[in-house]
């Protein structure tokens, strides 16, 4: 995935004067990726940049298409300082990167790409394909201790599942719901795909984590507030459980983590600590150095935006 926005946004936790374990519901932004794939962007929002180390959260689909060209086509672009996490509930995405990886992800599998000091990749709907696409793509900010590690790509074929009456949760990254994913991450966090039947449900949470809910299908109620697709619900830390109600089947992404207290700059597809670091990555990409080449993708690289950040920012 790729981020076309380049405005830095200000951080905010629960607003001053609000209890720590607040619930805040924000509308996702609508963005278009590559050729025609519309995504709901739940993070970053002006009001909220991170949930734990999660700094970017796209929900795409469900959609059906007749031609491969109507699916995902994201040309070559670079990343630094983050991990991308791709989780599909329907369809297929073919990933290629500058390490030479060529990997197709399908529902139930997980791709984690660690950018570290620099990687480039492409993403496309392969042909032939099942004609559907639905999933999440998320970015994790690497902590400064790991921001410049070597790039890597990891495909996880199966992830742990937690079940309770009327609840099925696939813990695709991190730890929570009495499960631990084998995927490599670098800070305390959770990413899960949760399906519920109608009724009232309780999921255990880690009180030291803040959490976010992105509904993919149906709707759920938390603290009496209904959350639907196209919204992000932020849950402040201090909760030992999540009690939710649904009037029918529903499915949502549950992300969480220890509040990420490092100040980061998210610009285009880079996570950095200084404008100089971002500028150097942009210049290296344009010069064809550092990131390497992605082989085998038919389309053009993504356009690189102008750098409009003020150098007064750290
Ligand atoms: Mn990307």
mmCIF file of C-alpha atoms and ligand atoms in Angstrom:
data_model
loop_
_atom_site.group_PDB
_atom_site.id
_atom_site.type_symbol
_atom_site.label_atom_id
_atom_site.label_comp_id
_atom_site.label_asym_id
_atom_site.label_seq_id
_atom_site.Cartn_x
_atom_site.Cartn_y
_atom_site.Cartn_z
ATOM 1 C CA UNK A 1 0.000 0.000 0.000
ATOM 2 C CA UNK A 2 0.987 3.548 -0.427
ATOM 3 C CA UNK A 3 0.103 6.808 1.234
ATOM 4 C CA UNK A 4 -0.446 9.845 -0.981
ATOM 5 C CA UNK A 5 -0.958 12.271 1.894
ATOM 6 C CA UNK A 6 2.028 14.252 3.031
ATOM 7 C CA UNK A 7 0.659 16.480 5.781
ATOM 8 C CA UNK A 8 2.042 15.731 9.233
ATOM 9 C CA UNK A 9 -0.731 15.392 11.784
ATOM 10 C CA UNK A 10 -0.723 16.188 15.459
ATOM 11 C CA UNK A 11 -0.876 13.439 18.072
ATOM 12 C CA UNK A 12 -3.702 13.165 20.559
ATOM 13 C CA UNK A 13 -4.569 10.668 23.232
ATOM 14 C CA UNK A 14 -7.852 10.753 25.117
ATOM 15 C CA UNK A 15 -8.607 14.487 25.240
ATOM 16 C CA UNK A 16 -7.674 16.362 28.431
ATOM 17 C CA UNK A 17 -10.387 15.982 31.042
ATOM 18 C CA UNK A 18 -11.680 12.729 29.555
ATOM 19 C CA UNK A 19 -11.264 9.483 31.440
ATOM 20 C CA UNK A 20 -8.317 7.379 30.380
ATOM 21 C CA UNK A 21 -10.359 4.498 28.943
ATOM 22 C CA UNK A 22 -12.325 6.783 26.624
ATOM 23 C CA UNK A 23 -14.119 5.715 23.448
ATOM 24 C CA UNK A 24 -13.646 8.019 20.453
ATOM 25 C CA UNK A 25 -15.276 7.265 17.082
ATOM 26 C CA UNK A 26 -13.756 8.911 14.011
ATOM 27 C CA UNK A 27 -14.756 8.673 10.364
ATOM 28 C CA UNK A 28 -12.186 7.049 8.107
ATOM 29 C CA UNK A 29 -10.877 8.981 5.136
ATOM 30 C CA UNK A 30 -11.450 7.744 1.611
ATOM 31 C CA UNK A 31 -8.366 7.290 -0.553
ATOM 32 C CA UNK A 32 -7.697 5.790 -3.941
ATOM 33 C CA UNK A 33 -4.783 3.456 -4.455
ATOM 34 C CA UNK A 34 -3.167 3.012 -7.809
ATOM 35 C CA UNK A 35 -5.825 2.402 -10.448
ATOM 36 C CA UNK A 36 -9.252 2.631 -8.970
ATOM 37 C CA UNK A 37 -9.020 0.739 -5.680
ATOM 38 C CA UNK A 38 -10.921 2.773 -3.105
ATOM 39 C CA UNK A 39 -9.848 2.271 0.494
ATOM 40 C CA UNK A 40 -11.125 3.512 3.835
ATOM 41 C CA UNK A 41 -8.186 4.991 5.717
ATOM 42 C CA UNK A 42 -8.782 4.778 9.466
ATOM 43 C CA UNK A 43 -5.232 5.851 10.399
ATOM 44 C CA UNK A 44 -3.694 8.325 10.358
ATOM 45 C CA UNK A 45 -6.432 10.852 11.043
ATOM 46 C CA UNK A 46 -5.896 14.458 12.042
ATOM 47 C CA UNK A 47 -7.153 13.596 15.527
ATOM 48 C CA UNK A 48 -5.127 10.411 15.874
ATOM 49 C CA UNK A 49 -1.829 9.298 14.406
ATOM 50 C CA UNK A 50 -1.075 6.047 16.201
ATOM 51 C CA UNK A 51 -2.671 3.217 18.185
ATOM 52 C CA UNK A 52 0.222 1.431 19.825
ATOM 53 C CA UNK A 53 2.804 1.265 17.042
ATOM 54 C CA UNK A 54 0.050 1.042 14.398
ATOM 55 C CA UNK A 55 0.405 4.199 12.298
ATOM 56 C CA UNK A 56 -1.592 3.386 9.167
ATOM 57 C CA UNK A 57 -4.756 1.360 8.734
ATOM 58 C CA UNK A 58 -6.460 0.776 5.385
ATOM 59 C CA UNK A 59 -9.621 -1.279 4.925
ATOM 60 C CA UNK A 60 -10.280 -2.202 1.284
ATOM 61 C CA UNK A 61 -13.335 -3.951 -0.122
ATOM 62 C CA UNK A 62 -15.364 -6.053 -0.114
ATOM 63 C CA UNK A 63 -15.380 -5.651 -3.859
ATOM 64 C CA UNK A 64 -15.883 -7.828 -6.894
ATOM 65 C CA UNK A 65 -14.369 -7.216 -10.303
ATOM 66 C CA UNK A 66 -14.512 -8.786 -13.719
ATOM 67 C CA UNK A 67 -11.011 -7.974 -14.969
ATOM 68 C CA UNK A 68 -7.673 -8.196 -13.171
ATOM 69 C CA UNK A 69 -7.039 -4.574 -14.156
ATOM 70 C CA UNK A 70 -9.945 -3.579 -11.908
ATOM 71 C CA UNK A 71 -8.240 -5.034 -8.874
ATOM 72 C CA UNK A 72 -5.263 -3.741 -6.925
ATOM 73 C CA UNK A 73 -2.418 -2.274 -8.984
ATOM 74 C CA UNK A 74 0.147 -0.479 -6.821
ATOM 75 C CA UNK A 75 3.360 0.299 -8.682
ATOM 76 C CA UNK A 76 6.859 0.317 -7.214
ATOM 77 C CA UNK A 77 7.345 2.543 -4.178
ATOM 78 C CA UNK A 78 9.769 2.644 -1.262
ATOM 79 C CA UNK A 79 9.332 2.341 2.504
ATOM 80 C CA UNK A 80 11.570 3.072 5.506
ATOM 81 C CA UNK A 81 11.136 2.792 9.270
ATOM 82 C CA UNK A 82 8.030 0.605 9.303
ATOM 83 C CA UNK A 83 6.558 -2.840 8.808
ATOM 84 C CA UNK A 84 3.611 -3.430 6.482
ATOM 85 C CA UNK A 85 1.067 -6.015 7.632
ATOM 86 C CA UNK A 86 -1.347 -7.423 5.027
ATOM 87 C CA UNK A 87 -4.335 -9.562 6.026
ATOM 88 C CA UNK A 88 -6.979 -10.658 3.539
ATOM 89 C CA UNK A 89 -10.439 -12.048 4.218
ATOM 90 C CA UNK A 90 -11.158 -12.569 0.487
ATOM 91 C CA UNK A 91 -9.113 -12.614 -2.680
ATOM 92 C CA UNK A 92 -5.429 -12.605 -3.518
ATOM 93 C CA UNK A 93 -2.616 -10.041 -3.684
ATOM 94 C CA UNK A 94 0.683 -10.683 -5.459
ATOM 95 C CA UNK A 95 3.598 -8.993 -3.693
ATOM 96 C CA UNK A 96 7.035 -8.396 -5.242
ATOM 97 C CA UNK A 97 9.892 -6.627 -3.487
ATOM 98 C CA UNK A 98 13.470 -5.500 -3.950
ATOM 99 C CA UNK A 99 14.744 -8.473 -1.928
ATOM 100 C CA UNK A 100 13.530 -10.661 -4.814
ATOM 101 C CA UNK A 101 10.435 -11.904 -2.990
ATOM 102 C CA UNK A 102 7.456 -12.931 -5.124
ATOM 103 C CA UNK A 103 4.593 -14.040 -2.877
ATOM 104 C CA UNK A 104 0.830 -14.368 -3.267
ATOM 105 C CA UNK A 105 -1.222 -13.831 -0.139
ATOM 106 C CA UNK A 106 -4.694 -15.342 0.247
ATOM 107 C CA UNK A 107 -7.345 -15.234 2.924
ATOM 108 C CA UNK A 108 -6.062 -16.607 6.223
ATOM 109 C CA UNK A 109 -2.408 -15.944 5.408
ATOM 110 C CA UNK A 110 -0.317 -13.014 6.533
ATOM 111 C CA UNK A 111 2.402 -10.939 4.889
ATOM 112 C CA UNK A 112 4.741 -8.865 7.042
ATOM 113 C CA UNK A 113 7.275 -6.740 5.198
ATOM 114 C CA UNK A 114 9.926 -5.055 7.307
ATOM 115 C CA UNK A 115 11.243 -1.930 5.607
ATOM 116 C CA UNK A 116 13.886 -1.045 8.183
ATOM 117 C CA UNK A 117 16.511 1.082 6.407
ATOM 118 C CA UNK A 118 14.774 0.642 3.047
ATOM 119 C CA UNK A 119 12.787 -1.646 0.753
ATOM 120 C CA UNK A 120 10.691 -1.200 -2.393
ATOM 121 C CA UNK A 121 7.696 -3.263 -3.458
ATOM 122 C CA UNK A 122 4.697 -3.626 -5.757
ATOM 123 C CA UNK A 123 1.257 -5.109 -5.098
ATOM 124 C CA UNK A 124 -1.207 -6.365 -7.673
ATOM 125 C CA UNK A 125 -4.237 -8.527 -8.121
ATOM 126 C CA UNK A 126 -2.864 -11.596 -9.886
ATOM 127 C CA UNK A 127 -4.483 -13.026 -12.986
ATOM 128 C CA UNK A 128 -6.232 -15.426 -12.846
ATOM 129 C CA UNK A 129 -7.915 -14.545 -9.584
ATOM 130 C CA UNK A 130 -11.085 -15.202 -7.629
ATOM 131 C CA UNK A 131 -12.644 -11.860 -8.611
ATOM 132 C CA UNK A 132 -13.021 -10.595 -5.054
ATOM 133 C CA UNK A 133 -10.922 -8.561 -2.675
ATOM 134 C CA UNK A 134 -11.407 -7.694 0.988
ATOM 135 C CA UNK A 135 -8.836 -7.057 3.652
ATOM 136 C CA UNK A 136 -6.693 -4.843 5.793
ATOM 137 C CA UNK A 137 -3.343 -3.289 5.243
ATOM 138 C CA UNK A 138 -1.649 -1.781 8.226
ATOM 139 C CA UNK A 139 1.684 -0.231 9.018
ATOM 140 C CA UNK A 140 3.639 -0.576 12.228
ATOM 141 C CA UNK A 141 6.129 2.148 13.130
ATOM 142 C CA UNK A 142 9.421 0.546 14.101
ATOM 143 C CA UNK A 143 10.756 1.823 17.427
ATOM 144 C CA UNK A 144 13.917 3.921 17.062
ATOM 145 C CA UNK A 145 16.013 0.969 18.311
ATOM 146 C CA UNK A 146 14.895 -1.019 15.241
ATOM 147 C CA UNK A 147 14.104 1.692 12.706
ATOM 148 C CA UNK A 148 17.181 0.982 10.578
ATOM 149 C CA UNK A 149 17.287 -2.816 10.709
ATOM 150 C CA UNK A 150 17.794 -4.819 7.530
ATOM 151 C CA UNK A 151 14.743 -5.156 5.281
ATOM 152 C CA UNK A 152 12.932 -8.491 5.412
ATOM 153 C CA UNK A 153 9.817 -10.233 4.166
ATOM 154 C CA UNK A 154 7.854 -12.857 6.072
ATOM 155 C CA UNK A 155 4.845 -14.886 4.952
ATOM 156 C CA UNK A 156 2.908 -16.693 7.690
ATOM 157 C CA UNK A 157 0.618 -19.402 6.354
ATOM 158 C CA UNK A 158 -1.531 -19.894 9.452
ATOM 159 C CA UNK A 159 -2.148 -17.818 12.568
ATOM 160 C CA UNK A 160 -3.510 -18.766 16.012
ATOM 161 C CA UNK A 161 -7.271 -18.680 16.537
ATOM 162 C CA UNK A 162 -9.075 -17.842 19.795
ATOM 163 C CA UNK A 163 -12.693 -18.877 20.137
ATOM 164 C CA UNK A 164 -15.385 -18.240 22.698
ATOM 165 C CA UNK A 165 -19.173 -18.562 22.513
ATOM 166 C CA UNK A 166 -20.097 -16.675 19.329
ATOM 167 C CA UNK A 167 -16.574 -15.264 18.825
ATOM 168 C CA UNK A 168 -13.793 -16.384 16.465
ATOM 169 C CA UNK A 169 -10.592 -14.331 16.516
ATOM 170 C CA UNK A 170 -7.525 -14.861 14.312
ATOM 171 C CA UNK A 171 -4.538 -13.254 16.054
ATOM 172 C CA UNK A 172 -2.467 -12.414 12.990
ATOM 173 C CA UNK A 173 0.262 -10.377 14.679
ATOM 174 C CA UNK A 174 1.433 -9.785 18.218
ATOM 175 C CA UNK A 175 -0.074 -11.126 21.389
ATOM 176 C CA UNK A 176 -3.542 -11.077 22.889
ATOM 177 C CA UNK A 177 -6.721 -13.120 23.311
ATOM 178 C CA UNK A 178 -4.566 -15.846 24.915
ATOM 179 C CA UNK A 179 -2.698 -16.262 21.619
ATOM 180 C CA UNK A 180 0.638 -15.256 20.099
ATOM 181 C CA UNK A 181 1.334 -14.933 16.382
ATOM 182 C CA UNK A 182 4.673 -16.194 15.079
ATOM 183 C CA UNK A 183 5.128 -13.073 12.913
ATOM 184 C CA UNK A 184 8.128 -10.921 13.851
ATOM 185 C CA UNK A 185 7.241 -7.584 15.455
ATOM 186 C CA UNK A 186 9.280 -5.131 17.511
ATOM 187 C CA UNK A 187 6.961 -3.638 20.140
ATOM 188 C CA UNK A 188 4.116 -4.931 22.366
ATOM 189 C CA UNK A 189 1.032 -5.012 20.137
ATOM 190 C CA UNK A 190 -1.951 -6.955 18.846
ATOM 191 C CA UNK A 191 -3.636 -7.336 15.466
ATOM 192 C CA UNK A 192 -6.659 -9.641 15.197
ATOM 193 C CA UNK A 193 -9.547 -10.389 12.840
ATOM 194 C CA UNK A 194 -12.625 -10.928 14.996
ATOM 195 C CA UNK A 195 -15.929 -12.439 13.814
ATOM 196 C CA UNK A 196 -18.962 -12.426 16.114
ATOM 197 C CA UNK A 197 -22.508 -13.742 15.947
ATOM 198 C CA UNK A 198 -25.434 -11.674 17.159
ATOM 199 C CA UNK A 199 -25.655 -11.089 20.893
ATOM 200 C CA UNK A 200 -23.385 -9.833 23.643
ATOM 201 C CA UNK A 201 -19.731 -10.824 23.761
ATOM 202 C CA UNK A 202 -16.736 -10.234 25.994
ATOM 203 C CA UNK A 203 -13.129 -10.294 24.806
ATOM 204 C CA UNK A 204 -10.205 -10.030 27.234
ATOM 205 C CA UNK A 205 -7.921 -7.032 26.642
ATOM 206 C CA UNK A 206 -4.519 -6.033 28.018
ATOM 207 C CA UNK A 207 -5.069 -2.933 30.195
ATOM 208 C CA UNK A 208 -1.687 -1.478 29.216
ATOM 209 C CA UNK A 209 -2.750 -1.358 25.573
ATOM 210 C CA UNK A 210 -4.815 1.219 23.747
ATOM 211 C CA UNK A 211 -7.012 -0.346 21.039
ATOM 212 C CA UNK A 212 -8.765 0.414 17.792
ATOM 213 C CA UNK A 213 -11.725 -1.261 16.095
ATOM 214 C CA UNK A 214 -12.302 -1.147 12.340
ATOM 215 C CA UNK A 215 -15.548 -2.855 11.334
ATOM 216 C CA UNK A 216 -15.281 -4.825 8.092
ATOM 217 C CA UNK A 217 -18.779 -6.357 7.968
ATOM 218 C CA UNK A 218 -21.978 -5.649 9.891
ATOM 219 C CA UNK A 219 -21.916 -3.333 12.910
ATOM 220 C CA UNK A 220 -21.045 -3.608 16.601
ATOM 221 C CA UNK A 221 -21.987 -1.567 19.668
ATOM 222 C CA UNK A 222 -19.383 -0.628 22.269
ATOM 223 C CA UNK A 223 -20.337 1.428 25.328
ATOM 224 C CA UNK A 224 -23.722 1.977 23.645
ATOM 225 C CA UNK A 225 -22.110 3.480 20.513
ATOM 226 C CA UNK A 226 -22.659 1.781 17.153
ATOM 227 C CA UNK A 227 -19.540 1.355 15.016
ATOM 228 C CA UNK A 228 -19.895 0.700 11.289
ATOM 229 C CA UNK A 229 -17.593 0.185 8.290
ATOM 230 C CA UNK A 230 -15.884 3.469 7.442
ATOM 231 C CA UNK A 231 -15.272 4.376 11.072
ATOM 232 C CA UNK A 232 -12.443 3.942 13.553
ATOM 233 C CA UNK A 233 -13.269 3.413 17.216
ATOM 234 C CA UNK A 234 -10.391 4.322 19.524
ATOM 235 C CA UNK A 235 -10.372 2.776 23.000
ATOM 236 C CA UNK A 236 -8.020 4.345 25.506
ATOM 237 C CA UNK A 237 -5.846 2.218 27.797
ATOM 238 C CA UNK A 238 -7.096 0.860 31.095
ATOM 239 C CA UNK A 239 -9.656 -1.640 29.790
ATOM 240 C CA UNK A 240 -9.354 -5.275 30.866
ATOM 241 C CA UNK A 241 -12.094 -6.368 28.515
ATOM 242 C CA UNK A 242 -14.086 -5.362 25.470
ATOM 243 C CA UNK A 243 -17.822 -5.888 25.842
ATOM 244 C CA UNK A 244 -19.658 -5.554 22.568
ATOM 245 C CA UNK A 245 -23.082 -6.236 21.166
ATOM 246 C CA UNK A 246 -24.208 -7.028 17.665
ATOM 247 C CA UNK A 247 -27.639 -7.471 16.115
ATOM 248 C CA UNK A 248 -26.267 -9.893 13.526
ATOM 249 C CA UNK A 249 -23.018 -11.368 12.256
ATOM 250 C CA UNK A 250 -20.190 -8.835 12.278
ATOM 251 C CA UNK A 251 -16.478 -8.846 11.609
ATOM 252 C CA UNK A 252 -13.864 -6.326 12.655
ATOM 253 C CA UNK A 253 -10.158 -5.687 12.862
ATOM 254 C CA UNK A 254 -8.935 -5.236 16.435
ATOM 255 C CA UNK A 255 -5.575 -3.504 16.768
ATOM 256 C CA UNK A 256 -3.806 -2.527 19.947
ATOM 257 C CA UNK A 257 -0.511 -1.817 21.578
ATOM 258 C CA UNK A 258 1.321 0.034 24.283
ATOM 259 C CA UNK A 259 1.011 3.754 23.511
ATOM 260 C CA UNK A 260 3.853 4.631 21.130
ATOM 261 C CA UNK A 261 5.469 7.596 22.781
ATOM 262 C CA UNK A 262 8.147 8.331 20.214
ATOM 263 C CA UNK A 263 7.528 11.307 17.989
ATOM 264 C CA UNK A 264 7.504 10.148 14.386
ATOM 265 C CA UNK A 265 7.080 11.835 11.043
ATOM 266 C CA UNK A 266 4.869 9.918 8.622
ATOM 267 C CA UNK A 267 5.487 11.271 5.134
ATOM 268 C CA UNK A 268 4.346 9.400 2.004
ATOM 269 C CA UNK A 269 5.577 5.844 2.606
ATOM 270 C CA UNK A 270 8.247 6.719 5.110
ATOM 271 C CA UNK A 271 8.346 6.741 8.905
ATOM 272 C CA UNK A 272 11.216 8.832 10.207
ATOM 273 C CA UNK A 273 12.398 10.945 13.108
ATOM 274 C CA UNK A 274 13.637 13.994 11.228
ATOM 275 C CA UNK A 275 12.923 15.871 8.024
ATOM 276 C CA UNK A 276 16.538 15.276 6.987
ATOM 277 C CA UNK A 277 16.001 11.523 7.287
ATOM 278 C CA UNK A 278 12.837 11.728 5.174
ATOM 279 C CA UNK A 279 14.525 13.967 2.612
ATOM 280 C CA UNK A 280 17.483 11.582 2.280
ATOM 281 C CA UNK A 281 15.162 8.613 1.729
ATOM 282 C CA UNK A 282 13.207 10.522 -0.936
ATOM 283 C CA UNK A 283 16.400 11.564 -2.725
ATOM 284 C CA UNK A 284 17.831 8.033 -2.598
ATOM 285 C CA UNK A 285 14.605 6.671 -4.116
ATOM 286 C CA UNK A 286 14.661 9.237 -6.914
ATOM 287 C CA UNK A 287 18.376 8.523 -7.525
ATOM 288 C CA UNK A 288 17.767 4.766 -7.685
ATOM 289 C CA UNK A 289 20.017 3.973 -4.745
ATOM 290 C CA UNK A 290 19.459 2.295 -1.344
ATOM 291 C CA UNK A 291 16.126 0.576 -2.085
ATOM 292 C CA UNK A 292 16.989 -1.763 -4.957
ATOM 293 C CA UNK A 293 14.759 -2.654 -7.891
ATOM 294 C CA UNK A 294 11.507 -4.595 -8.021
ATOM 295 C CA UNK A 295 11.516 -7.038 -10.937
ATOM 296 C CA UNK A 296 8.539 -8.349 -12.864
ATOM 297 C CA UNK A 297 5.863 -5.707 -12.321
ATOM 298 C CA UNK A 298 4.362 -4.474 -15.603
ATOM 299 C CA UNK A 299 3.271 -0.991 -14.505
ATOM 300 C CA UNK A 300 5.071 2.250 -13.732
ATOM 301 C CA UNK A 301 6.431 3.278 -10.323
ATOM 302 C CA UNK A 302 4.204 5.506 -8.204
ATOM 303 C CA UNK A 303 4.715 9.254 -8.450
ATOM 304 C CA UNK A 304 6.933 10.634 -5.710
ATOM 305 C CA UNK A 305 5.349 13.700 -4.079
ATOM 306 C CA UNK A 306 7.171 16.952 -3.435
ATOM 307 C CA UNK A 307 8.576 17.290 0.079
ATOM 308 C CA UNK A 308 6.585 20.084 1.710
ATOM 309 C CA UNK A 309 7.581 19.442 5.323
ATOM 310 C CA UNK A 310 9.094 22.350 7.200
ATOM 311 C CA UNK A 311 12.665 21.665 8.224
ATOM 312 C CA UNK A 312 11.884 23.302 11.577
ATOM 313 C CA UNK A 313 10.201 20.035 12.521
ATOM 314 C CA UNK A 314 12.588 17.632 14.139
HETATM 315 MN MN1 LIG B 1 3.594 -0.158 0.253
#
